[in-house]
mmCIF file of C-alpha atoms in Angstrom:
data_model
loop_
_atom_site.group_PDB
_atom_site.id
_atom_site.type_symbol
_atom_site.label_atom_id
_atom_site.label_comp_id
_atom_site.label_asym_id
_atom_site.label_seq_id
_atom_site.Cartn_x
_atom_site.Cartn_y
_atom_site.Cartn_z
ATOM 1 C CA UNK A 1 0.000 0.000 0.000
ATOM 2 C CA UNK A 2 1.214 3.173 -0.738
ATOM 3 C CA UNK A 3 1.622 6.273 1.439
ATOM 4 C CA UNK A 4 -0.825 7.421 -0.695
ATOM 5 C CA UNK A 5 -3.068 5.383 -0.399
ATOM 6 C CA UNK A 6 -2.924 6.015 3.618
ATOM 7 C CA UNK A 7 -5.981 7.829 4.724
ATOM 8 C CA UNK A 8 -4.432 11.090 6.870
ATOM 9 C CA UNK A 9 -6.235 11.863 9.736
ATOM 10 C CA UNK A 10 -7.460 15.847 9.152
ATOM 11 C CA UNK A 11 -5.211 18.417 10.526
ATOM 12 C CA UNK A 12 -6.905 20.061 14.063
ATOM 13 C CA UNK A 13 -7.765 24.194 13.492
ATOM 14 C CA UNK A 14 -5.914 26.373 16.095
ATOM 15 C CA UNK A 15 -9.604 26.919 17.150
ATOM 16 C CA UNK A 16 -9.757 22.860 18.715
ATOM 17 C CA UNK A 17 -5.949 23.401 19.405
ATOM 18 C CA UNK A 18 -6.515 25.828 21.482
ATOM 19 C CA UNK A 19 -9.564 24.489 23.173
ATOM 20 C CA UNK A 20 -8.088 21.189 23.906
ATOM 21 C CA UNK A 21 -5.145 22.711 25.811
ATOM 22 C CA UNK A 22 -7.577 24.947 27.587
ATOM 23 C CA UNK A 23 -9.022 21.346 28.798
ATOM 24 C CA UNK A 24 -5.888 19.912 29.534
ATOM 25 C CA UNK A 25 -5.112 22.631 31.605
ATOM 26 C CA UNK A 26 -9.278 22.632 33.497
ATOM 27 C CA UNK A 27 -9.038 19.099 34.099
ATOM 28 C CA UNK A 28 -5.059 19.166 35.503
ATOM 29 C CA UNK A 29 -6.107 21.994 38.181
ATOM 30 C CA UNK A 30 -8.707 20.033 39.801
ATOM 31 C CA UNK A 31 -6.496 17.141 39.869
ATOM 32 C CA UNK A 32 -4.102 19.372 41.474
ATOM 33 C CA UNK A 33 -6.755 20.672 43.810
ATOM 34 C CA UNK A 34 -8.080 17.122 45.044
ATOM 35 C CA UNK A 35 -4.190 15.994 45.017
ATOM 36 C CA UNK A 36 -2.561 18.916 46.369
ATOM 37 C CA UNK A 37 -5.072 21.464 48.059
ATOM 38 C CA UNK A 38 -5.303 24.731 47.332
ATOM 39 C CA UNK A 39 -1.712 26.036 48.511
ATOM 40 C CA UNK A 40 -0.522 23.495 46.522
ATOM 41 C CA UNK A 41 -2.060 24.274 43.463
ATOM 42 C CA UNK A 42 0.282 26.407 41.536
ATOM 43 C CA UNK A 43 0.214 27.503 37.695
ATOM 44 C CA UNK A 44 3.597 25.531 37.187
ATOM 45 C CA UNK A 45 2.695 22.815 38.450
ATOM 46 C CA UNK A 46 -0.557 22.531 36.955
ATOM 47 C CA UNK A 47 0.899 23.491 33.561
ATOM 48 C CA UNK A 48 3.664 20.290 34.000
ATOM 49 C CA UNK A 49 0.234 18.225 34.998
ATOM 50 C CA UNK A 50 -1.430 19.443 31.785
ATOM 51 C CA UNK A 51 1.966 18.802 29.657
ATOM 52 C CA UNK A 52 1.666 22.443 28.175
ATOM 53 C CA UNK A 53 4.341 24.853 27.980
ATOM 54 C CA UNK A 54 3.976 27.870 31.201
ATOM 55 C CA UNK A 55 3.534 30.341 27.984
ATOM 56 C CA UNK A 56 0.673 28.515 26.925
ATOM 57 C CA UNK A 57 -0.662 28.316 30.931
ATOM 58 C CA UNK A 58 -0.860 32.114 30.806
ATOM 59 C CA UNK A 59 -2.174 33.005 27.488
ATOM 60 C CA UNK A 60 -5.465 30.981 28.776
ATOM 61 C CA UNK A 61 -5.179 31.929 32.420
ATOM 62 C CA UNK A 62 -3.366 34.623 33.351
ATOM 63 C CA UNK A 63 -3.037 34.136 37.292
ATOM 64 C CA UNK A 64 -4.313 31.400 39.649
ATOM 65 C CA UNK A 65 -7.539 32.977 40.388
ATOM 66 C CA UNK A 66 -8.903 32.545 36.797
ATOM 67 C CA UNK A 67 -7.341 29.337 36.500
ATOM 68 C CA UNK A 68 -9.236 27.334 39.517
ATOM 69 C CA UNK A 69 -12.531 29.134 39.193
ATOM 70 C CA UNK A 70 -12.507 28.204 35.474
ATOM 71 C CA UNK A 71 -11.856 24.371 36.320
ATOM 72 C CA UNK A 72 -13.973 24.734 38.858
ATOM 73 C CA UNK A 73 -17.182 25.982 37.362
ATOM 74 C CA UNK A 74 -16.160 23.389 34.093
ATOM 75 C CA UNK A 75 -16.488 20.758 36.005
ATOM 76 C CA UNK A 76 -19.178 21.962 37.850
ATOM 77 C CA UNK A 77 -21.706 22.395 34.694
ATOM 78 C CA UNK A 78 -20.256 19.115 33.201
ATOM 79 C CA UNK A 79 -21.250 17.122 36.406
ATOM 80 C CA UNK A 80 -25.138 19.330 36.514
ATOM 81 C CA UNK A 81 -25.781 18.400 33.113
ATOM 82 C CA UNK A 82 -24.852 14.544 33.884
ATOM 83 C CA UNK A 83 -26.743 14.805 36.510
ATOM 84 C CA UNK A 84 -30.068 16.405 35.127
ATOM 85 C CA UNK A 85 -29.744 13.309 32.675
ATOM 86 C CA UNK A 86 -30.915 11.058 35.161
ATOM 87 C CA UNK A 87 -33.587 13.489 37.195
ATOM 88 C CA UNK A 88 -36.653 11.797 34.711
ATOM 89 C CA UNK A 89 -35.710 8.863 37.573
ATOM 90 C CA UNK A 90 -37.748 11.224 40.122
ATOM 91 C CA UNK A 91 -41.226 11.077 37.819
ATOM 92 C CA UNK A 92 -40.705 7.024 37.405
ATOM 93 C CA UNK A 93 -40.118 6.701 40.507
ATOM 94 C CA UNK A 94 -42.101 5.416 43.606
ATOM 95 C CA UNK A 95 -40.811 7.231 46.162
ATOM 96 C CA UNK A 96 -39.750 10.924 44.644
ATOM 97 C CA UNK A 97 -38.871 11.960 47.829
ATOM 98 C CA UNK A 98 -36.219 9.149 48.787
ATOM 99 C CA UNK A 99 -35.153 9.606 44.665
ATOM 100 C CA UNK A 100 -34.528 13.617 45.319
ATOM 101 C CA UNK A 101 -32.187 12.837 48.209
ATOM 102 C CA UNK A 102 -30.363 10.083 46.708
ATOM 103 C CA UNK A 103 -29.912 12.534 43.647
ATOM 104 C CA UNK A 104 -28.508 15.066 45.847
ATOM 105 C CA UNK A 105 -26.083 12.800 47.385
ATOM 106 C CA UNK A 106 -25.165 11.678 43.804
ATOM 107 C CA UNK A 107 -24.533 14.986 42.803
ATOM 108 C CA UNK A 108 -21.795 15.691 45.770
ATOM 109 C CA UNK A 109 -19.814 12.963 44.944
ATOM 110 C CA UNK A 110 -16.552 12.901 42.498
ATOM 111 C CA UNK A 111 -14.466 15.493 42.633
ATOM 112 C CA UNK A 112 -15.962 18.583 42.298
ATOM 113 C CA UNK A 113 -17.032 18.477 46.292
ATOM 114 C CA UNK A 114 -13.399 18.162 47.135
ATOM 115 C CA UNK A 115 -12.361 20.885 45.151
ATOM 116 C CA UNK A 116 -15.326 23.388 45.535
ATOM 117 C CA UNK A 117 -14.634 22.977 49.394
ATOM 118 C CA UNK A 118 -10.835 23.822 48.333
ATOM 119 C CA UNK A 119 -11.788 26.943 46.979
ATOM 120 C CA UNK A 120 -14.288 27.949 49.787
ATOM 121 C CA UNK A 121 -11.766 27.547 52.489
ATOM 122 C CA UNK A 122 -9.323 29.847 50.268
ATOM 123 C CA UNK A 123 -11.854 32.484 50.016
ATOM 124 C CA UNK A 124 -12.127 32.990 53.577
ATOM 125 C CA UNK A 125 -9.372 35.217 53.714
ATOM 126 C CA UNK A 126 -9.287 36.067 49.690
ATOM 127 C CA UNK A 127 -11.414 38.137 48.974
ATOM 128 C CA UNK A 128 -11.166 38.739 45.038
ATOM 129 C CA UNK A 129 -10.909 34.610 45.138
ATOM 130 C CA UNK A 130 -14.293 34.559 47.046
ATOM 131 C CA UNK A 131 -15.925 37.153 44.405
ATOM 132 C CA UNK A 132 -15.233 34.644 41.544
ATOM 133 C CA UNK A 133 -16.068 31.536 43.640
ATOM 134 C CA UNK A 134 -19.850 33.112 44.688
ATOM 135 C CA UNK A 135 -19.910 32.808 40.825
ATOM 136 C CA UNK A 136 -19.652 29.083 40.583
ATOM 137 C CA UNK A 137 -22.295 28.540 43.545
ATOM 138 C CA UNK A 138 -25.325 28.758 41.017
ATOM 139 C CA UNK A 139 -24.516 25.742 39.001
ATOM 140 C CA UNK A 140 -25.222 23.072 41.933
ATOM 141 C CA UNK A 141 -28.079 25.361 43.185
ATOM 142 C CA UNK A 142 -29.754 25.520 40.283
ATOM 143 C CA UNK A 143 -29.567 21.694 39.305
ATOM 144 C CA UNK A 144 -31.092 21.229 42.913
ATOM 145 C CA UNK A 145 -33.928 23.910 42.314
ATOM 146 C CA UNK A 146 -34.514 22.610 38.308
ATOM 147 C CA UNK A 147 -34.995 19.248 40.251
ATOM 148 C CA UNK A 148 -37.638 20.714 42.990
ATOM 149 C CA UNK A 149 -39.333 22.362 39.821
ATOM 150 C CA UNK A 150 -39.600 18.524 38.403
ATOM 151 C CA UNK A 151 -40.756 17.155 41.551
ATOM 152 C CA UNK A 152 -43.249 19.848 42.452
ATOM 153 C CA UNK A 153 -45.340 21.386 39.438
ATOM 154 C CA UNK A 154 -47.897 23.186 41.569
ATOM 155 C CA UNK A 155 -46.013 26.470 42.340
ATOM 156 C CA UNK A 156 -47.339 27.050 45.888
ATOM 157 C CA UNK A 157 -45.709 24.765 47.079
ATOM 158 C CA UNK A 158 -42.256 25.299 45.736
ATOM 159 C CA UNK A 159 -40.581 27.570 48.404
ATOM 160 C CA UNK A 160 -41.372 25.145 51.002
ATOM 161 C CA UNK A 161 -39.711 22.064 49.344
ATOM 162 C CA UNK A 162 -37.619 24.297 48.117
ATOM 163 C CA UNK A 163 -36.354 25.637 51.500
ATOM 164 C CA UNK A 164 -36.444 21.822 52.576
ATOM 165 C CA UNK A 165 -33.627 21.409 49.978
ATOM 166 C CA UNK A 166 -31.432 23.414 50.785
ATOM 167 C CA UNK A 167 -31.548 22.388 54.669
ATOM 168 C CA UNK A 168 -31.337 18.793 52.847
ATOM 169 C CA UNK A 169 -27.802 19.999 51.409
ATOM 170 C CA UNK A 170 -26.183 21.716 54.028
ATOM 171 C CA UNK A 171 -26.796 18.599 56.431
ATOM 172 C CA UNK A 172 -25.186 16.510 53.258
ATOM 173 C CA UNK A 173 -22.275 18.946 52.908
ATOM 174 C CA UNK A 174 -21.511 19.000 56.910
ATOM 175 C CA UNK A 175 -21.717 14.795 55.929
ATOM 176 C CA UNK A 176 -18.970 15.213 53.472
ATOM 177 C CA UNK A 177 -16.979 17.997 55.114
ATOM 178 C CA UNK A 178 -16.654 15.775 58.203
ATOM 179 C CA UNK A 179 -15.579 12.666 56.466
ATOM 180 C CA UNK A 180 -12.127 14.228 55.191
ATOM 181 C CA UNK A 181 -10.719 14.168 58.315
ATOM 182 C CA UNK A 182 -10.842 10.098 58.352
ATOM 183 C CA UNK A 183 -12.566 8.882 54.563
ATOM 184 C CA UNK A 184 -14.689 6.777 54.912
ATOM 185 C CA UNK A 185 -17.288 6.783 51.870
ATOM 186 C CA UNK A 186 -19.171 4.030 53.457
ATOM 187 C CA UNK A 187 -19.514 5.595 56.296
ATOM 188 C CA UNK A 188 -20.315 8.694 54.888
ATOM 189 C CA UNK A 189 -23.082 7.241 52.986
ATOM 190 C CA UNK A 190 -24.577 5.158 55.700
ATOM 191 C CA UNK A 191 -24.633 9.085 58.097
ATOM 192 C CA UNK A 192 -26.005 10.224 54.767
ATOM 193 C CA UNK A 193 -28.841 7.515 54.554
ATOM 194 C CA UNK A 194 -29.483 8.415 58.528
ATOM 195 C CA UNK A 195 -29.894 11.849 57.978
ATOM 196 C CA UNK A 196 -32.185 11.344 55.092
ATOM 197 C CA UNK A 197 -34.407 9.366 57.461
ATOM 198 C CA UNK A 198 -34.573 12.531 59.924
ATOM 199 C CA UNK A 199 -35.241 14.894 56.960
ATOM 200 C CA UNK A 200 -38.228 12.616 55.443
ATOM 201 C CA UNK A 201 -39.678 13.214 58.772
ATOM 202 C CA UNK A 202 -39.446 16.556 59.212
ATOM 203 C CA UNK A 203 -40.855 17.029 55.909
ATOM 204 C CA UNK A 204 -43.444 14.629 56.516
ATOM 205 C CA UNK A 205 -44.082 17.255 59.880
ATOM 206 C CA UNK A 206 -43.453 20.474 57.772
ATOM 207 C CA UNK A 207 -45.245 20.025 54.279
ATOM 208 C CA UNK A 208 -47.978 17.915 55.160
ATOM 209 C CA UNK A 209 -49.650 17.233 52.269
ATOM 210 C CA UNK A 210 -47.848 18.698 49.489
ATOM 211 C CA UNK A 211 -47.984 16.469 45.986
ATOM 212 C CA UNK A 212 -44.434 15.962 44.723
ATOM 213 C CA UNK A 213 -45.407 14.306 41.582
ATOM 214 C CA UNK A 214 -48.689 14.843 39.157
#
């Protein structure tokens, strides 16, 4: 066979050049930020992680700051959207309820948690960091409100499940923030599944009544 002959593969545009680096580089910082924390998340080293040159680090991100809130809120809409894939599982469902908070643990997990809480602790004392973080928030709030929307079409009764939520997810995230000190996801999952118990209660006590499905 001649070279010839040889199909060649089609040469990449700067345009998906430029946006697979940019990926390289997302995807290395939260590795970095899981691996390393924060502190120890530094353009270098993240650039050696993504196996791009420091010049081509900074033409994308020119400091730190834009650099982990970009991964960050990546990874954050790619794991909502993956997420919102399965939510039709709360309609087929028998028991939306259990289905919402099994959803909400779902969407906590991997390592977006790990590095979100990475970025939180940082802001406490950065204030330009915090600005950009308080960015990122919406994406997991708004998967969790899209999903109260699914679950509860009558409108009147959306701020109270809705509130219920959000009281749902803080007790999750004290779960998860707890369980870096000794991991354990097991464990984590079995205080998660205990909690869950608690909550159906109290919204058994506090919405009395309140369809979640048609």
């Amino acid at each position: 066979m001649t070279s010839s002959a040889v199909s060649k593969q089609p040469r990449r545009t700067q345009e998906q050049r430029s946006s697979e680096t940019r990926t390289r580089l997302l995807d290395a910082t939260i590795e970095c930020l899981v691996e390393f924390g924060y502190a120890g998340t530094t353009t270098p080293r993240v650039a050696e992680r993504a196996g791009v040159t420091r010049g081509a680090q900074v033409h994308h991100f020119g400091s730190k700051t834009d650099l982990v809130v970009a991964a960050v809120s990546h990874l954050a809409q790619r794991r909502t959207e993956a997420a919102m894939q399965e939510i039709n599982r709360m309609r087929a469902g028998g028991d939306p309820l259990g289905t919402a908070l099994e959803f909400m643990w779902e969407l906590h997990q991997g390592p977006l948690f790990i590095a979100a809480v990475e970025l939180w602790v940082a802001s406490r004392t950065d204030r330009m960091l915090a600005a950009e973080v308080e960015k990122v928030e919406p994406f997991v709030n708004n998967a969790v409100l899209l999903a109260v929307a699914q679950l509860v079409p009558n409108e009147l009764y959306r701020k109270s499940v809705r509130d219920f939520a959000y009281t749902a997810m803080d007790t999750l995230r004290g779960i998860l923030v707890s369980n870096f000190i000794s991991p354990d996801p097991e464990r984590a999952h079995r205080r998660w599944l205990r909690a869950s118990a608690q909550l159906r209660l109290a919204a058994d006590a506090g919405m009395p009544g309140i369809p979640l499905v048609d």
